[in-house]
mmCIF file of C-alpha atoms and ligand atoms in Angstrom:
data_model
loop_
_atom_site.group_PDB
_atom_site.id
_atom_site.type_symbol
_atom_site.label_atom_id
_atom_site.label_comp_id
_atom_site.label_asym_id
_atom_site.label_seq_id
_atom_site.Cartn_x
_atom_site.Cartn_y
_atom_site.Cartn_z
ATOM 1 C CA MET O 1 131.756 85.766 95.900
ATOM 2 C CA PRO O 2 129.254 82.979 96.698
ATOM 3 C CA LEU O 3 125.747 83.521 95.359
ATOM 4 C CA PRO O 4 123.061 84.269 97.972
ATOM 5 C CA PRO O 5 121.263 81.132 99.187
ATOM 6 C CA LEU O 6 117.869 80.464 97.708
ATOM 7 C CA ILE O 7 115.166 77.940 98.611
ATOM 8 C CA ALA O 8 113.177 76.195 95.860
ATOM 9 C CA PRO O 9 110.272 74.369 97.543
ATOM 10 C CA SER O 10 109.210 71.325 95.528
ATOM 11 C CA LEU O 11 105.607 71.182 94.334
ATOM 12 C CA LEU O 12 105.857 67.379 94.372
ATOM 13 C CA ALA O 13 105.390 67.493 98.148
ATOM 14 C CA GLY O 14 102.400 69.853 97.862
ATOM 15 C CA ASP O 15 98.685 69.025 97.753
ATOM 16 C CA HIS O 16 98.078 67.466 94.328
ATOM 17 C CA ALA O 17 94.346 68.178 94.598
ATOM 18 C CA ASN O 18 95.162 71.868 95.087
ATOM 19 C CA LEU O 19 98.559 72.729 93.665
ATOM 20 C CA ALA O 20 97.611 76.387 93.232
ATOM 21 C CA ALA O 21 97.181 76.628 97.009
ATOM 22 C CA SER O 22 100.540 74.904 97.523
ATOM 23 C CA ALA O 23 102.175 77.445 95.192
ATOM 24 C CA ARG O 24 100.522 80.253 97.163
ATOM 25 C CA ALA O 25 101.901 78.806 100.414
ATOM 26 C CA VAL O 26 105.378 78.985 98.863
ATOM 27 C CA ALA O 27 104.977 82.622 97.788
ATOM 28 C CA ASP O 28 103.391 83.579 101.128
ATOM 29 C CA CYS O 29 106.477 82.531 103.039
ATOM 30 C CA GLY O 30 108.724 84.782 100.956
ATOM 31 C CA ALA O 31 110.239 82.154 98.634
ATOM 32 C CA THR O 32 110.582 83.218 94.994
ATOM 33 C CA TRP O 33 111.324 79.863 93.327
ATOM 34 C CA LEU O 34 109.068 76.831 92.886
ATOM 35 C CA HIS O 35 110.716 73.535 91.915
ATOM 36 C CA CYS O 36 108.560 71.474 89.516
ATOM 37 C CA ASP O 37 109.472 67.764 89.219
ATOM 38 C CA ILE O 38 108.466 66.232 85.903
ATOM 39 C CA MET O 39 108.685 62.406 85.736
ATOM 40 C CA ASP O 40 107.863 60.132 82.803
ATOM 41 C CA GLY O 41 107.820 56.584 84.224
ATOM 42 C CA HIS O 42 110.824 55.720 81.993
ATOM 43 C CA PHE O 43 113.837 57.719 83.098
ATOM 44 C CA VAL O 44 112.514 57.388 86.644
ATOM 45 C CA PRO O 45 109.998 54.847 87.967
ATOM 46 C CA ASN O 46 107.283 57.368 88.798
ATOM 47 C CA LEU O 47 104.834 59.790 87.168
ATOM 48 C CA THR O 48 104.026 63.330 88.246
ATOM 49 C CA PHE O 49 102.535 66.100 86.136
ATOM 50 C CA GLY O 50 103.083 67.846 82.811
ATOM 51 C CA PRO O 51 103.126 71.297 81.210
ATOM 52 C CA GLU O 52 99.377 71.780 81.639
ATOM 53 C CA THR O 53 99.875 71.753 85.414
ATOM 54 C CA LEU O 54 102.470 74.538 85.191
ATOM 55 C CA ALA O 55 100.155 76.514 82.917
ATOM 56 C CA ALA O 56 97.312 76.062 85.428
ATOM 57 C CA VAL O 57 99.502 77.273 88.306
ATOM 58 C CA ARG O 58 100.311 80.357 86.182
ATOM 59 C CA ARG O 59 96.637 80.922 85.339
ATOM 60 C CA ALA O 60 95.877 80.763 89.043
ATOM 61 C CA GLY O 61 98.098 83.838 89.384
ATOM 62 C CA SER O 62 101.447 82.477 90.534
ATOM 63 C CA LYS O 63 104.412 84.747 89.749
ATOM 64 C CA LEU O 64 106.959 82.298 91.194
ATOM 65 C CA PHE O 65 110.087 81.469 89.214
ATOM 66 C CA LEU O 66 109.289 77.996 87.890
ATOM 67 C CA ASP O 67 112.434 75.883 88.255
ATOM 68 C CA THR O 68 111.480 72.927 86.079
ATOM 69 C CA HIS O 69 113.365 69.658 86.561
ATOM 70 C CA LEU O 70 112.736 67.291 83.650
ATOM 71 C CA MET O 71 113.307 63.646 84.628
ATOM 72 C CA LEU O 72 112.544 62.386 81.141
ATOM 73 C CA ALA O 73 114.156 59.847 78.827
ATOM 74 C CA GLU O 74 113.635 62.238 75.882
ATOM 75 C CA PRO O 75 113.566 65.752 77.357
ATOM 76 C CA GLN O 76 114.377 67.373 74.014
ATOM 77 C CA LYS O 77 110.812 66.577 72.878
ATOM 78 C CA TYR O 78 109.175 68.556 75.674
ATOM 79 C CA ILE O 79 111.137 71.813 75.888
ATOM 80 C CA GLU O 80 108.650 73.912 73.922
ATOM 81 C CA PRO O 81 105.501 72.868 75.809
ATOM 82 C CA PHE O 82 107.189 73.624 79.141
ATOM 83 C CA ALA O 83 108.518 76.978 77.918
ATOM 84 C CA ARG O 84 105.038 77.870 76.632
ATOM 85 C CA ALA O 85 103.467 76.782 79.918
ATOM 86 C CA GLY O 86 105.512 79.375 81.810
ATOM 87 C CA ALA O 87 108.696 77.619 82.951
ATOM 88 C CA ASN O 88 111.470 80.110 83.782
ATOM 89 C CA LEU O 89 114.294 77.604 83.991
ATOM 90 C CA ILE O 90 114.384 74.135 82.455
ATOM 91 C CA SER O 91 116.890 71.539 83.663
ATOM 92 C CA ILE O 92 117.717 68.400 81.715
ATOM 93 C CA HIS O 93 119.614 65.277 82.818
ATOM 94 C CA ILE O 94 122.984 64.336 81.351
ATOM 95 C CA GLU O 95 122.371 60.535 81.546
ATOM 96 C CA PRO O 96 120.106 59.796 78.559
ATOM 97 C CA ALA O 97 121.667 59.990 75.075
ATOM 98 C CA TYR O 98 120.400 62.998 73.093
ATOM 99 C CA ASP O 99 121.868 66.307 71.937
ATOM 100 C CA HIS O 100 122.492 67.937 75.346
ATOM 101 C CA ARG O 101 124.224 71.022 73.966
ATOM 102 C CA GLY O 102 121.572 71.612 71.303
ATOM 103 C CA THR O 103 118.773 71.149 73.842
ATOM 104 C CA LEU O 104 120.352 73.660 76.246
ATOM 105 C CA ALA O 105 120.649 76.144 73.371
ATOM 106 C CA ARG O 106 116.991 75.556 72.430
ATOM 107 C CA ILE O 107 115.912 76.239 76.027
ATOM 108 C CA ARG O 108 117.747 79.584 75.891
ATOM 109 C CA GLN O 109 116.298 80.384 72.474
ATOM 110 C CA LEU O 110 112.827 79.972 73.940
ATOM 111 C CA GLY O 111 113.644 82.619 76.542
ATOM 112 C CA CYS O 112 114.228 80.338 79.535
ATOM 113 C CA GLN O 113 117.304 79.772 81.663
ATOM 114 C CA CYS O 114 118.830 76.306 81.351
ATOM 115 C CA GLY O 115 120.294 73.759 83.717
ATOM 116 C CA ILE O 116 122.078 70.414 83.590
ATOM 117 C CA VAL O 117 121.414 67.650 86.163
ATOM 118 C CA LEU O 118 123.463 64.666 87.358
ATOM 119 C CA ASN O 119 122.281 61.577 89.211
ATOM 120 C CA PRO O 120 124.202 60.368 92.295
ATOM 121 C CA GLY O 121 126.009 57.698 90.261
ATOM 122 C CA THR O 122 127.097 60.116 87.525
ATOM 123 C CA PRO O 123 130.560 61.662 87.911
ATOM 124 C CA ALA O 124 131.049 65.423 87.836
ATOM 125 C CA ALA O 125 133.341 65.038 84.809
ATOM 126 C CA SER O 126 130.340 64.087 82.652
ATOM 127 C CA ILE O 127 129.075 67.700 82.677
ATOM 128 C CA GLU O 128 132.387 69.555 82.751
ATOM 129 C CA ALA O 129 132.286 70.473 79.062
ATOM 130 C CA LEU O 130 128.841 72.077 79.485
ATOM 131 C CA ILE O 131 129.331 74.261 82.562
ATOM 132 C CA GLY O 132 130.053 77.366 80.504
ATOM 133 C CA GLU O 133 126.650 77.064 78.848
ATOM 134 C CA VAL O 134 124.270 76.719 81.783
ATOM 135 C CA ASP O 135 122.574 78.926 84.365
ATOM 136 C CA LEU O 136 122.356 76.096 86.883
ATOM 137 C CA VAL O 137 123.957 72.761 87.719
ATOM 138 C CA LEU O 138 121.724 70.438 89.748
ATOM 139 C CA VAL O 139 123.480 67.757 91.780
ATOM 140 C CA MET O 140 120.948 65.094 92.813
ATOM 141 C CA THR O 141 121.434 64.185 96.452
ATOM 142 C CA VAL O 142 119.060 61.198 96.127
ATOM 143 C CA GLN O 143 118.306 58.825 93.255
ATOM 144 C CA PRO O 144 115.495 60.759 91.516
ATOM 145 C CA GLY O 145 111.953 59.418 91.402
ATOM 146 C CA PHE O 146 110.463 59.984 94.833
ATOM 147 C CA GLY O 147 110.287 62.635 97.522
ATOM 148 C CA GLY O 148 111.079 61.871 101.138
ATOM 149 C CA GLN O 149 114.346 59.947 100.639
ATOM 150 C CA SER O 150 117.514 60.257 102.729
ATOM 151 C CA PHE O 151 120.214 62.747 101.790
ATOM 152 C CA ARG O 152 123.331 61.233 100.178
ATOM 153 C CA ARG O 153 126.261 62.718 102.077
ATOM 154 C CA ASP O 154 128.639 61.118 99.580
ATOM 155 C CA MET O 155 127.559 63.804 97.072
ATOM 156 C CA LEU O 156 129.421 66.542 99.008
ATOM 157 C CA PRO O 157 132.774 65.965 97.225
ATOM 158 C CA LYS O 158 130.969 66.274 93.872
ATOM 159 C CA LEU O 159 129.578 69.651 94.935
ATOM 160 C CA LYS O 160 133.046 70.800 95.988
ATOM 161 C CA GLU O 161 134.516 69.714 92.681
ATOM 162 C CA ILE O 162 131.913 71.571 90.597
ATOM 163 C CA ASP O 163 132.167 74.629 92.858
ATOM 164 C CA SER O 164 135.947 74.676 92.365
ATOM 165 C CA TRP O 165 135.547 74.648 88.566
ATOM 166 C CA ARG O 166 133.061 77.486 88.874
ATOM 167 C CA SER O 167 135.524 79.649 90.846
ATOM 168 C CA ALA O 168 138.493 78.740 88.665
ATOM 169 C CA ARG O 169 136.599 79.787 85.526
ATOM 170 C CA SER O 170 134.776 82.744 87.132
ATOM 171 C CA LEU O 171 131.387 81.288 86.132
ATOM 172 C CA ARG O 172 128.132 82.401 87.755
ATOM 173 C CA PHE O 173 125.812 79.382 87.394
ATOM 174 C CA ARG O 174 123.769 78.394 90.422
ATOM 175 C CA LEU O 175 124.705 75.120 92.128
ATOM 176 C CA GLU O 176 121.512 73.396 93.242
ATOM 177 C CA VAL O 177 120.920 70.335 95.425
ATOM 178 C CA ASP O 178 117.779 68.205 95.377
ATOM 179 C CA GLY O 179 116.720 65.345 97.631
ATOM 180 C CA GLY O 180 116.673 64.935 101.395
ATOM 181 C CA ILE O 181 117.346 68.628 101.999
ATOM 182 C CA ASP O 182 116.491 70.021 105.438
ATOM 183 C CA LEU O 183 118.212 72.724 107.437
ATOM 184 C CA ALA O 184 121.053 70.444 108.584
ATOM 185 C CA THR O 185 121.801 68.900 105.181
ATOM 186 C CA ALA O 186 121.414 72.301 103.462
ATOM 187 C CA LYS O 187 124.136 73.620 105.790
ATOM 188 C CA GLU O 188 126.499 70.838 104.762
ATOM 189 C CA CYS O 189 125.752 71.493 101.085
ATOM 190 C CA ARG O 190 126.255 75.240 101.555
ATOM 191 C CA ALA O 191 129.692 74.556 103.032
ATOM 192 C CA ALA O 192 130.466 72.444 99.948
ATOM 193 C CA GLY O 193 129.486 75.288 97.583
ATOM 194 C CA ALA O 194 125.734 74.841 96.938
ATOM 195 C CA ASP O 195 123.567 77.983 96.831
ATOM 196 C CA THR O 196 120.157 76.701 95.698
ATOM 197 C CA PHE O 197 118.213 74.281 97.877
ATOM 198 C CA VAL O 198 115.250 72.207 96.722
ATOM 199 C CA ALA O 199 113.098 71.278 99.697
ATOM 200 C CA GLY O 200 109.995 69.124 99.317
ATOM 201 C CA THR O 201 109.097 67.195 102.440
ATOM 202 C CA SER O 202 110.988 69.484 104.840
ATOM 203 C CA PHE O 203 109.251 72.615 103.497
ATOM 204 C CA PHE O 204 105.682 71.316 103.309
ATOM 205 C CA LYS O 205 105.927 69.555 106.681
ATOM 206 C CA ALA O 206 107.449 72.581 108.449
ATOM 207 C CA ALA O 207 105.160 73.922 111.168
ATOM 208 C CA ASP O 208 106.402 77.437 110.365
ATOM 209 C CA LYS O 209 107.214 77.577 106.635
ATOM 210 C CA THR O 210 108.214 81.256 106.762
ATOM 211 C CA ALA O 211 110.779 80.571 109.495
ATOM 212 C CA PHE O 212 112.060 77.517 107.627
ATOM 213 C CA ALA O 213 112.481 79.480 104.364
ATOM 214 C CA ALA O 214 114.192 82.303 106.262
ATOM 215 C CA SER O 215 116.665 79.884 107.866
ATOM 216 C CA ILE O 216 117.660 78.545 104.430
ATOM 217 C CA ALA O 217 117.967 82.096 103.080
ATOM 218 C CA GLY O 218 120.212 82.888 106.043
ATOM 219 C CA LEU O 219 122.719 80.080 105.450
HETATM 220 C C1 LIG I 301 113.247 63.645 93.596
HETATM 221 C C2 LIG I 301 112.810 65.021 93.149
HETATM 222 C C3 LIG I 301 112.865 66.015 94.234
HETATM 223 C C4 LIG I 301 111.917 65.787 95.366
HETATM 224 C C5 LIG I 301 112.658 66.160 96.620
HETATM 225 O O1 LIG I 301 113.203 62.798 92.525
HETATM 226 O O2 LIG I 301 113.659 65.493 92.093
HETATM 227 O O3 LIG I 301 112.755 67.348 93.774
HETATM 228 O O4 LIG I 301 110.745 66.555 95.284
HETATM 229 O O5 LIG I 301 111.890 65.790 97.693
HETATM 230 P P1 LIG I 301 112.418 65.800 99.187
HETATM 231 O O6 LIG I 301 112.824 67.216 99.500
HETATM 232 O O7 LIG I 301 111.235 65.329 99.944
HETATM 233 O O8 LIG I 301 113.588 64.864 99.247
HETATM 234 ZN ZN1 LIG I 302 113.708 67.785 91.508
#
């Protein structure tokens, strides 16, 4: 049974002078997840925001499920501050060398769900040994670092491969896509097994955000 589709609008495409209002716009259109992109200028060539921003969004009253995507060279150092700030799920990349398994376990210990992320150039096989230990697998559909890039259609076979492992092993992790997602590309990803759709530019630029979120939820 495929999991119900879920939209995770990305705060990166919101108004950085008023992120609390951007989070409210997400909740107002019926979405329950908020994707938070954390970049360190090392693992990716860009900087965004840190745990204090998540804590501030929480203090402003947001009850959204904070889906926190750490694009960090040393994510293991920052798990606790993000958990304390109110993250609900913390995803870490497979590419840098650190104790992936131990870091996933630490995320769980702190009461959060955990996810593993792969860049476009990283083969599915690199995460196969970890799929029994995660709540989410995030397949990047652009090279991470910037919003507004074009969807990489060549990631569809990777989604199918991970989805087939999930069925074969009766696992229940969410399969998320991130980068260049709009209604058309979300449809293609859904057909390839994805159920969780990060949408930055397409969500915040939508004239009718409620209708856009409903179309994703209806895929
Ligand atoms: C890219 C980030 C994405 C980004 C997606 O590095 O991980 O979450 O916000 O933005 P769009 O939807 O504009 O491609
Ligand atoms: Zn992201």
